[in-house]
mmCIF file of C-alpha atoms (C1' of nucleotides) and ligand atoms in Angstrom:
data_model
loop_
_atom_site.group_PDB
_atom_site.id
_atom_site.type_symbol
_atom_site.label_atom_id
_atom_site.label_comp_id
_atom_site.label_asym_id
_atom_site.label_seq_id
_atom_site.Cartn_x
_atom_site.Cartn_y
_atom_site.Cartn_z
ATOM 1 C CA MET N 1 0.000 0.000 0.000
ATOM 2 C CA ARG N 2 1.426 3.355 -1.050
ATOM 3 C CA ILE N 3 1.038 6.697 0.633
ATOM 4 C CA GLY N 4 -1.905 7.866 -1.443
ATOM 5 C CA GLN N 5 -3.913 4.784 -0.620
ATOM 6 C CA LEU N 6 -3.125 5.091 3.079
ATOM 7 C CA ALA N 7 -4.083 8.734 2.974
ATOM 8 C CA GLN N 8 -7.399 8.009 1.339
ATOM 9 C CA SER N 9 -8.293 5.079 3.561
ATOM 10 C CA VAL N 10 -7.790 7.116 6.725
ATOM 11 C CA GLY N 11 -8.910 10.440 5.317
ATOM 12 C CA VAL N 12 -5.678 12.376 5.700
ATOM 13 C CA ASP N 13 -3.469 14.329 3.330
ATOM 14 C CA THR N 14 -0.261 12.613 2.184
ATOM 15 C CA GLN N 15 1.676 15.613 3.500
ATOM 16 C CA THR N 16 0.257 14.989 6.925
ATOM 17 C CA ILE N 17 1.434 11.384 6.833
ATOM 18 C CA ARG N 18 4.992 12.439 5.991
ATOM 19 C CA PHE N 19 4.738 15.073 8.684
ATOM 20 C CA TYR N 20 3.755 12.473 11.294
ATOM 21 C CA GLU N 21 6.665 10.319 10.172
ATOM 22 C CA ARG N 22 9.111 13.196 10.629
ATOM 23 C CA GLN N 23 7.629 13.841 14.076
ATOM 24 C CA GLY N 24 8.216 10.222 15.008
ATOM 25 C CA LEU N 25 4.504 9.536 15.451
ATOM 26 C CA LEU N 26 4.238 7.100 12.583
ATOM 27 C CA PRO N 27 7.025 4.518 12.154
ATOM 28 C CA PRO N 28 9.009 4.869 8.918
ATOM 29 C CA PRO N 29 7.575 2.440 6.390
ATOM 30 C CA GLY N 30 9.510 0.249 3.999
ATOM 31 C CA ARG N 31 10.509 1.561 0.599
ATOM 32 C CA GLN N 32 10.170 0.252 -2.928
ATOM 33 C CA GLU N 33 13.192 0.284 -5.202
ATOM 34 C CA ASN N 34 12.083 3.635 -6.568
ATOM 35 C CA GLY N 35 11.922 5.137 -3.091
ATOM 36 C CA TYR N 36 8.149 5.055 -2.716
ATOM 37 C CA ARG N 37 6.907 4.372 0.817
ATOM 38 C CA VAL N 38 5.158 1.030 1.383
ATOM 39 C CA TYR N 39 2.693 0.734 4.238
ATOM 40 C CA THR N 40 1.105 -2.199 6.039
ATOM 41 C CA GLU N 41 -2.168 -2.691 7.904
ATOM 42 C CA LYS N 42 -0.384 -1.754 11.112
ATOM 43 C CA HIS N 43 0.305 1.656 9.678
ATOM 44 C CA VAL N 44 -3.349 2.071 8.834
ATOM 45 C CA GLU N 45 -4.340 1.262 12.394
ATOM 46 C CA ARG N 46 -1.666 3.464 13.845
ATOM 47 C CA LEU N 47 -2.597 6.408 11.660
ATOM 48 C CA ALA N 48 -6.285 5.961 12.425
ATOM 49 C CA PHE N 49 -5.432 5.946 16.120
ATOM 50 C CA ILE N 50 -3.541 9.200 15.747
ATOM 51 C CA ARG N 51 -6.426 10.745 13.897
ATOM 52 C CA ARG N 52 -8.908 9.718 16.552
ATOM 53 C CA CYS N 53 -6.657 11.239 19.169
ATOM 54 C CA ARG N 54 -6.536 14.456 17.155
ATOM 55 C CA ILE N 55 -10.322 14.502 16.936
ATOM 56 C CA LEU N 56 -10.201 14.422 20.736
ATOM 57 C CA ASP N 57 -7.849 17.397 20.420
ATOM 58 C CA LEU N 58 -4.969 15.591 22.049
ATOM 59 C CA SER N 59 -1.677 17.269 21.153
ATOM 60 C CA LEU N 60 0.988 15.364 19.246
ATOM 61 C CA ALA N 61 3.011 15.347 22.480
ATOM 62 C CA GLU N 62 0.118 13.708 24.314
ATOM 63 C CA ILE N 63 -0.232 11.153 21.529
ATOM 64 C CA HIS N 64 3.483 10.402 21.824
ATOM 65 C CA GLU N 65 2.965 9.808 25.509
ATOM 66 C CA LEU N 66 0.071 7.445 24.858
ATOM 67 C CA LYS N 67 2.269 5.550 22.442
ATOM 68 C CA ARG N 68 4.907 5.110 25.126
ATOM 69 C CA TYR N 69 2.282 3.672 27.446
ATOM 70 C CA GLN N 70 1.091 1.286 24.751
ATOM 71 C CA ASP N 71 4.644 0.037 24.423
ATOM 72 C CA ALA N 72 4.560 -1.098 28.062
ATOM 73 C CA PRO N 73 1.276 -3.020 28.082
ATOM 74 C CA HIS N 74 1.819 -4.668 31.459
ATOM 75 C CA GLN N 75 2.234 -1.507 33.466
ATOM 76 C CA SER N 76 -0.621 0.137 35.278
ATOM 77 C CA CYS N 77 -2.808 2.378 33.172
ATOM 78 C CA THR N 78 -2.933 5.073 35.841
ATOM 79 C CA ALA N 79 -0.838 7.365 33.685
ATOM 80 C CA VAL N 80 -3.146 6.907 30.717
ATOM 81 C CA ASN N 81 -6.152 7.816 32.770
ATOM 82 C CA ALA N 82 -4.295 10.746 34.300
ATOM 83 C CA LEU N 83 -3.377 12.026 30.853
ATOM 84 C CA LEU N 84 -7.008 11.988 29.898
ATOM 85 C CA ASP N 85 -8.045 13.653 33.143
ATOM 86 C CA ASP N 86 -5.513 16.395 32.515
ATOM 87 C CA HIS N 87 -6.752 16.823 28.998
ATOM 88 C CA ILE N 88 -10.336 17.048 30.186
ATOM 89 C CA SER N 89 -9.359 19.814 32.536
ATOM 90 C CA HIS N 90 -7.539 21.591 29.688
ATOM 91 C CA VAL N 91 -10.767 21.490 27.747
ATOM 92 C CA ARG N 92 -12.873 22.560 30.698
ATOM 93 C CA SER N 93 -10.731 25.558 31.438
ATOM 94 C CA GLN N 94 -10.895 26.561 27.807
ATOM 95 C CA ILE N 95 -14.670 26.377 27.988
ATOM 96 C CA THR N 96 -14.753 28.448 31.157
ATOM 97 C CA ALA N 97 -12.486 31.073 29.655
ATOM 98 C CA LEU N 98 -14.538 31.275 26.481
ATOM 99 C CA GLN N 99 -17.779 31.579 28.380
ATOM 100 C CA ALA N 100 -16.402 34.490 30.374
ATOM 101 C CA LEU N 101 -15.233 36.004 27.124
ATOM 102 C CA GLU N 102 -18.639 35.573 25.541
ATOM 103 C CA LYS N 103 -20.262 37.378 28.458
ATOM 104 C CA GLN N 104 -17.855 40.270 28.102
ATOM 105 C CA LEU N 105 -18.424 40.494 24.368
ATOM 106 C CA VAL N 106 -22.171 40.381 24.661
ATOM 107 C CA SER N 107 -22.226 43.162 27.220
ATOM 108 C CA LEU N 108 -19.884 45.172 25.038
ATOM 109 C CA ARG N 109 -22.151 44.647 22.069
ATOM 110 C CA ALA N 110 -25.142 45.829 24.072
ATOM 111 C CA ARG N 111 -23.546 49.242 24.336
ATOM 112 C CA CYS N 112 -24.397 50.050 20.745
ATOM 113 C CA ASN N 113 -27.529 50.004 18.671
ATOM 114 C CA ASP N 114 -26.846 50.175 14.979
ATOM 115 C CA ASP N 115 -26.615 53.214 12.780
ATOM 116 C CA ARG N 116 -24.564 55.518 14.919
ATOM 117 C CA GLU N 117 -21.526 57.306 13.636
ATOM 118 C CA VAL N 118 -18.307 55.431 14.314
ATOM 119 C CA LYS N 119 -17.363 58.348 16.557
ATOM 120 C CA ALA N 120 -20.289 57.546 18.806
ATOM 121 C CA CYS N 121 -20.147 53.765 18.568
ATOM 122 C CA GLY N 122 -20.671 52.261 21.977
ATOM 123 C CA VAL N 123 -18.629 49.213 21.088
ATOM 124 C CA LEU N 124 -15.515 51.182 20.202
ATOM 125 C CA ALA N 125 -16.079 53.420 23.193
ATOM 126 C CA GLY N 126 -16.336 50.387 25.408
ATOM 127 C CA ILE N 127 -13.041 48.993 24.191
ATOM 128 C CA SER N 128 -11.287 52.347 24.365
ATOM 129 C CA GLU N 129 -12.475 53.145 27.851
ATOM 130 C CA GLY N 130 -10.890 50.029 29.138
ATOM 131 C CA SER N 131 -13.935 49.422 31.284
ATOM 132 C CA MET N 132 -13.135 45.750 31.086
ATOM 133 C CA HIS N 133 -12.431 43.548 34.025
ATOM 134 C CA GLN N 134 -9.242 41.922 32.828
ATOM 135 C CA GLN N 135 -8.492 38.279 32.207
ATOM 136 C CA MET B 1 9.161 57.650 26.595
ATOM 137 C CA ARG B 2 11.292 54.705 25.502
ATOM 138 C CA ILE B 3 10.157 51.209 24.618
ATOM 139 C CA GLY B 4 10.779 49.716 28.028
ATOM 140 C CA GLN B 5 8.643 52.319 29.736
ATOM 141 C CA LEU B 6 5.841 51.847 27.232
ATOM 142 C CA ALA B 7 6.062 48.111 27.688
ATOM 143 C CA GLN B 8 5.838 48.388 31.450
ATOM 144 C CA SER B 9 3.013 50.907 31.477
ATOM 145 C CA VAL B 10 0.819 48.731 29.270
ATOM 146 C CA GLY B 11 2.060 45.392 30.533
ATOM 147 C CA VAL B 12 3.516 44.026 27.323
ATOM 148 C CA ASP B 13 6.925 42.705 26.329
ATOM 149 C CA THR B 14 9.138 45.048 24.307
ATOM 150 C CA GLN B 15 9.389 42.364 21.649
ATOM 151 C CA THR B 16 5.628 42.414 21.286
ATOM 152 C CA ILE B 17 5.677 46.166 20.736
ATOM 153 C CA ARG B 18 8.235 45.848 17.935
ATOM 154 C CA PHE B 19 6.179 42.993 16.548
ATOM 155 C CA TYR B 20 3.036 45.147 16.445
ATOM 156 C CA GLU B 21 5.023 47.866 14.710
ATOM 157 C CA ARG B 22 6.204 45.450 12.032
ATOM 158 C CA GLN B 23 2.606 44.274 11.592
ATOM 159 C CA GLY B 24 1.489 47.844 11.041
ATOM 160 C CA LEU B 25 -0.716 47.828 14.114
ATOM 161 C CA LEU B 26 1.275 50.408 16.020
ATOM 162 C CA PRO B 27 2.536 53.472 14.103
ATOM 163 C CA PRO B 28 6.350 53.720 13.902
ATOM 164 C CA PRO B 29 7.507 56.071 16.645
ATOM 165 C CA GLY B 30 10.163 58.743 16.372
ATOM 166 C CA ARG B 31 13.780 57.882 17.006
ATOM 167 C CA GLN B 32 16.484 59.397 19.148
ATOM 168 C CA GLU B 33 19.896 60.081 17.644
ATOM 169 C CA ASN B 34 21.064 56.710 18.902
ATOM 170 C CA GLY B 35 18.206 54.938 17.141
ATOM 171 C CA TYR B 36 16.100 54.332 20.257
ATOM 172 C CA ARG B 37 12.347 54.519 19.706
ATOM 173 C CA VAL B 38 10.521 57.429 21.346
ATOM 174 C CA TYR B 39 6.829 57.052 22.132
ATOM 175 C CA THR B 40 4.066 59.498 22.991
ATOM 176 C CA GLU B 41 0.859 59.237 24.998
ATOM 177 C CA LYS B 42 -0.975 58.390 21.785
ATOM 178 C CA HIS B 43 1.133 55.287 21.474
ATOM 179 C CA VAL B 44 0.244 54.301 25.014
ATOM 180 C CA GLU B 45 -3.450 54.616 24.252
ATOM 181 C CA ARG B 46 -3.127 52.808 20.965
ATOM 182 C CA LEU B 47 -1.190 49.940 22.484
ATOM 183 C CA ALA B 48 -3.632 49.681 25.380
ATOM 184 C CA PHE B 49 -6.466 49.542 22.862
ATOM 185 C CA ILE B 50 -4.749 46.717 21.024
ATOM 186 C CA ARG B 51 -4.221 44.827 24.247
ATOM 187 C CA ARG B 52 -7.845 45.181 25.269
ATOM 188 C CA CYS B 53 -8.844 43.853 21.862
ATOM 189 C CA ARG B 54 -6.508 40.904 22.347
ATOM 190 C CA ILE B 55 -8.042 40.216 25.749
ATOM 191 C CA LEU B 56 -11.322 39.982 23.843
ATOM 192 C CA ASP B 57 -9.494 37.508 21.616
ATOM 193 C CA LEU B 58 -9.884 39.634 18.523
ATOM 194 C CA SER B 59 -7.324 38.665 15.892
ATOM 195 C CA LEU B 60 -4.746 41.165 14.709
ATOM 196 C CA ALA B 61 -6.655 41.278 11.412
ATOM 197 C CA GLU B 62 -9.846 42.189 13.231
ATOM 198 C CA ILE B 63 -7.983 44.888 15.168
ATOM 199 C CA HIS B 64 -6.662 46.242 11.878
ATOM 200 C CA GLU B 65 -10.210 46.412 10.635
ATOM 201 C CA LEU B 66 -11.350 48.287 13.732
ATOM 202 C CA LYS B 67 -8.526 50.751 13.197
ATOM 203 C CA ARG B 68 -9.735 51.405 9.668
ATOM 204 C CA TYR B 69 -13.197 52.157 11.006
ATOM 205 C CA GLN B 70 -11.764 54.511 13.611
ATOM 206 C CA ASP B 71 -10.056 56.390 10.827
ATOM 207 C CA ALA B 72 -13.458 57.175 9.282
ATOM 208 C CA PRO B 73 -15.298 58.468 12.353
ATOM 209 C CA HIS B 74 -18.265 59.891 10.466
ATOM 210 C CA GLN B 75 -19.317 56.707 8.766
ATOM 211 C CA SER B 76 -21.947 54.420 10.191
ATOM 212 C CA CYS B 77 -20.744 52.001 12.835
ATOM 213 C CA THR B 78 -22.699 49.112 11.361
ATOM 214 C CA ALA B 79 -19.481 47.425 10.299
ATOM 215 C CA VAL B 80 -18.027 47.713 13.794
ATOM 216 C CA ASN B 81 -21.068 46.122 15.319
ATOM 217 C CA ALA B 82 -21.076 43.445 12.637
ATOM 218 C CA LEU B 83 -17.443 42.645 13.339
ATOM 219 C CA LEU B 84 -18.281 42.132 16.969
ATOM 220 C CA ASP B 85 -21.312 40.031 16.119
ATOM 221 C CA ASP B 86 -19.160 37.830 13.918
ATOM 222 C CA HIS B 87 -16.596 37.516 16.625
ATOM 223 C CA ILE B 88 -19.226 36.565 19.174
ATOM 224 C CA SER B 89 -20.380 33.792 16.893
ATOM 225 C CA HIS B 90 -16.779 32.627 16.461
ATOM 226 C CA VAL B 91 -16.555 32.348 20.200
ATOM 227 C CA ARG B 92 -19.924 30.644 20.531
ATOM 228 C CA SER B 93 -19.078 27.995 17.995
ATOM 229 C CA GLN B 94 -15.806 27.348 19.755
ATOM 230 C CA ILE B 95 -17.722 26.846 22.979
ATOM 231 C CA THR B 96 -20.159 24.481 21.329
ATOM 232 C CA ALA B 97 -17.358 22.439 19.804
ATOM 233 C CA LEU B 98 -15.499 22.220 23.076
ATOM 234 C CA GLN B 99 -18.592 21.175 24.973
ATOM 235 C CA ALA B 100 -19.179 18.342 22.530
ATOM 236 C CA LEU B 101 -15.544 17.374 22.925
ATOM 237 C CA GLU B 102 -15.808 17.399 26.697
ATOM 238 C CA LYS B 103 -18.785 15.075 26.564
ATOM 239 C CA GLN B 104 -16.866 12.651 24.368
ATOM 240 C CA LEU B 105 -13.832 12.760 26.624
ATOM 241 C CA VAL B 106 -15.837 12.215 29.781
ATOM 242 C CA SER B 107 -17.599 9.194 28.342
ATOM 243 C CA LEU B 108 -14.279 7.828 27.162
ATOM 244 C CA ARG B 109 -12.810 8.328 30.608
ATOM 245 C CA ALA B 110 -15.719 6.483 32.180
ATOM 246 C CA ARG B 111 -14.597 3.345 30.364
ATOM 247 C CA CYS B 112 -11.720 2.822 32.740
ATOM 248 C CA ASN B 113 -11.379 2.597 36.469
ATOM 249 C CA ASP B 114 -7.801 2.949 37.633
ATOM 250 C CA ASP B 115 -5.235 0.249 38.219
ATOM 251 C CA ARG B 116 -5.755 -1.898 35.203
ATOM 252 C CA GLU B 117 -2.922 -3.020 33.011
ATOM 253 C CA VAL B 118 -2.368 -0.748 30.033
ATOM 254 C CA LYS B 119 -3.367 -3.698 27.894
ATOM 255 C CA ALA B 120 -6.818 -3.656 29.456
ATOM 256 C CA CYS B 121 -7.232 0.105 29.757
ATOM 257 C CA GLY B 122 -10.714 1.100 28.729
ATOM 258 C CA VAL B 123 -9.526 4.513 27.634
ATOM 259 C CA LEU B 124 -6.975 3.195 25.171
ATOM 260 C CA ALA B 125 -9.465 0.575 24.048
ATOM 261 C CA GLY B 126 -12.051 3.269 23.466
ATOM 262 C CA ILE B 127 -9.723 5.277 21.290
ATOM 263 C CA SER B 128 -8.469 2.236 19.376
ATOM 264 C CA GLU B 129 -11.909 0.859 18.693
ATOM 265 C CA GLY B 130 -12.866 4.022 16.963
ATOM 266 C CA SER B 131 -16.221 3.900 18.671
ATOM 267 C CA MET B 132 -16.315 7.614 18.432
ATOM 268 C CA HIS B 133 -18.971 9.582 16.666
ATOM 269 C CA GLN B 134 -16.788 11.841 14.610
ATOM 270 C CA GLN B 135 -16.652 15.603 14.555
ATOM 271 C "C1'" DA F 1 6.008 10.613 -27.229
ATOM 272 C "C1'" DT F 2 3.432 12.881 -24.152
ATOM 273 C "C1'" DT F 3 -0.004 13.478 -20.942
ATOM 274 C "C1'" DG F 4 -1.530 12.758 -16.360
ATOM 275 C "C1'" DA F 5 -1.476 10.779 -11.888
ATOM 276 C "C1'" DC F 6 1.384 9.544 -8.589
ATOM 277 C "C1'" DC F 7 5.626 9.796 -5.797
ATOM 278 C "C1'" DT F 8 10.078 12.217 -3.807
ATOM 279 C "C1'" DT F 9 12.502 16.094 -1.047
ATOM 280 C "C1'" DA F 10 13.003 20.766 0.473
ATOM 281 C "C1'" DT F 11 11.245 25.010 1.861
ATOM 282 C "C1'" DA F 12 8.037 28.519 3.418
ATOM 283 C "C1'" DG F 13 3.692 30.071 5.388
ATOM 284 C "C1'" DC F 14 -0.158 30.419 8.918
ATOM 285 C "C1'" DG F 15 -1.038 33.422 13.995
ATOM 286 C "C1'" DA F 16 0.643 35.729 17.696
ATOM 287 C "C1'" DC F 17 3.960 35.851 19.802
ATOM 288 C "C1'" DT F 18 8.551 34.232 22.361
ATOM 289 C "C1'" DA F 19 13.370 33.206 22.527
ATOM 290 C "C1'" DT F 20 18.031 33.550 21.104
ATOM 291 C "C1'" DA F 21 22.196 35.687 19.272
ATOM 292 C "C1'" DT F 22 24.922 39.552 18.611
ATOM 293 C "C1'" DA F 23 25.946 44.115 19.144
ATOM 294 C "C1'" DG F 24 25.660 49.037 20.516
ATOM 295 C "C1'" DT F 25 24.244 52.555 24.422
ATOM 296 C "C1'" DT F 26 23.227 54.319 28.766
ATOM 297 C "C1'" DT F 27 23.141 54.199 33.636
ATOM 298 C "C1'" DT F 28 24.776 52.907 38.037
ATOM 299 C "C1'" DA F 29 28.098 51.680 41.362
ATOM 300 C "C1'" DA F 30 32.713 50.291 43.106
ATOM 301 C "C1'" DT A 1 37.539 55.696 35.940
ATOM 302 C "C1'" DT A 2 36.152 51.817 34.833
ATOM 303 C "C1'" DA A 3 33.461 47.873 34.964
ATOM 304 C "C1'" DA A 4 29.155 45.831 35.419
ATOM 305 C "C1'" DA A 5 24.252 46.047 34.855
ATOM 306 C "C1'" DA A 6 20.424 47.417 32.397
ATOM 307 C "C1'" DC A 7 18.641 48.995 28.351
ATOM 308 C "C1'" DT A 8 18.278 49.345 23.318
ATOM 309 C "C1'" DA A 9 18.867 47.698 18.373
ATOM 310 C "C1'" DT A 10 18.432 44.139 14.474
ATOM 311 C "C1'" DA A 11 18.074 39.581 12.685
ATOM 312 C "C1'" DT A 12 16.753 34.994 12.981
ATOM 313 C "C1'" DA A 13 14.503 30.818 14.582
ATOM 314 C "C1'" DG A 14 11.169 28.362 17.343
ATOM 315 C "C1'" DT A 15 6.318 27.285 18.939
ATOM 316 C "C1'" DC A 16 1.913 24.009 16.954
ATOM 317 C "C1'" DG A 17 -0.222 21.180 13.479
ATOM 318 C "C1'" DC A 18 -0.528 21.251 9.607
ATOM 319 C "C1'" DT A 19 -0.861 23.249 4.473
ATOM 320 C "C1'" DA A 20 1.070 25.037 0.257
ATOM 321 C "C1'" DT A 21 4.508 25.565 -3.127
ATOM 322 C "C1'" DA A 22 8.461 24.372 -5.975
ATOM 323 C "C1'" DA A 23 11.142 21.338 -8.558
ATOM 324 C "C1'" DG A 24 11.810 17.119 -9.766
ATOM 325 C "C1'" DG A 25 11.541 11.563 -10.457
ATOM 326 C "C1'" DT A 26 8.334 7.418 -11.734
ATOM 327 C "C1'" DC A 27 4.749 4.976 -13.890
ATOM 328 C "C1'" DA A 28 0.597 3.709 -16.699
ATOM 329 C "C1'" DA A 29 -2.137 4.705 -20.455
ATOM 330 C "C1'" DT A 30 -3.003 7.011 -24.922
HETATM 331 ZN ZN1 ZN M 1 -4.420 18.169 26.428
HETATM 332 ZN ZN1 ZN M 2 -21.677 50.830 17.078
HETATM 333 ZN ZN1 ZN M 3 -13.051 36.818 15.672
HETATM 334 ZN ZN1 ZN M 4 -7.138 2.915 32.042
#
DNA sequence: ATTGACCTTATAGCGACTATATAGTTTTAA
DNA sequence: TTAAAACTATATAGTCGCTATAAGGTCAAT
């Protein structure tokens, strides 16, 4: 299986596959005489795993870490679960921050009804005043 | 006022100030004979404005756009308000996406109680299975 | 013989900084 | 007075996870 086929079967760009290889996420495949990469079913699985991790918004570093755990299958999975717990709290704090941001933006927006002159725009005034509780 | 003073009074790194200048966000200041940048109160206000925009997570492009509107103070502010509306919907869709992600992660995490072998870890199994509704 | 689809590497760009290297200037203190 | 510390300058590279471009080699079909 060549790179284009792998790319299509997992739904990834060929560039991305080479990128993962350079990053050490995907093991270097064999090569044909002409230099073309040759992949196996294991590569398909591995790449699909990476993609599913990315859908979960795990960073490449976190995926690396998961890989290291997979390579020691008889150890306790505490670290795996902890990684996920950490990631969940990453996501939660992002949500919290964005919700606070949304509140701020909505109240800023409420300072202007349409059709004023820019000079009198409540939104611009609100930003310029600095009447924002930071963070 | 030199760059360090400006940086301290607004709470920004000097590098960031030079970066904003290169980006055309902050007008190039005057220079002393020795080449040092000299800033005025207007620069302080302008930089503070930029920072408040960044706290609202507006992109540098969006801040540029706001600046253009400020330069035409007698036009209608419809575009300003529209920019903010767009930005609010950016933020809202980010929140929605992250909430869906959180749900997925929490249900994945529920598949494993601690102290299993990695081999039997419900989290890793969950990712590998691909039993994830995508997006 | 040439088109087209595929493959290769190398390099640069995105956004918004941040860090490093190297060098010149000013200020402070021994 | 001189040496160190603190400040300034430019240029360049790194962050993250790709994505795009350039310039070329390979292969099958027309
Ligand atoms: Zn994470
Ligand atoms: Zn307005
Ligand atoms: Zn926006
Ligand atoms: Zn587990």
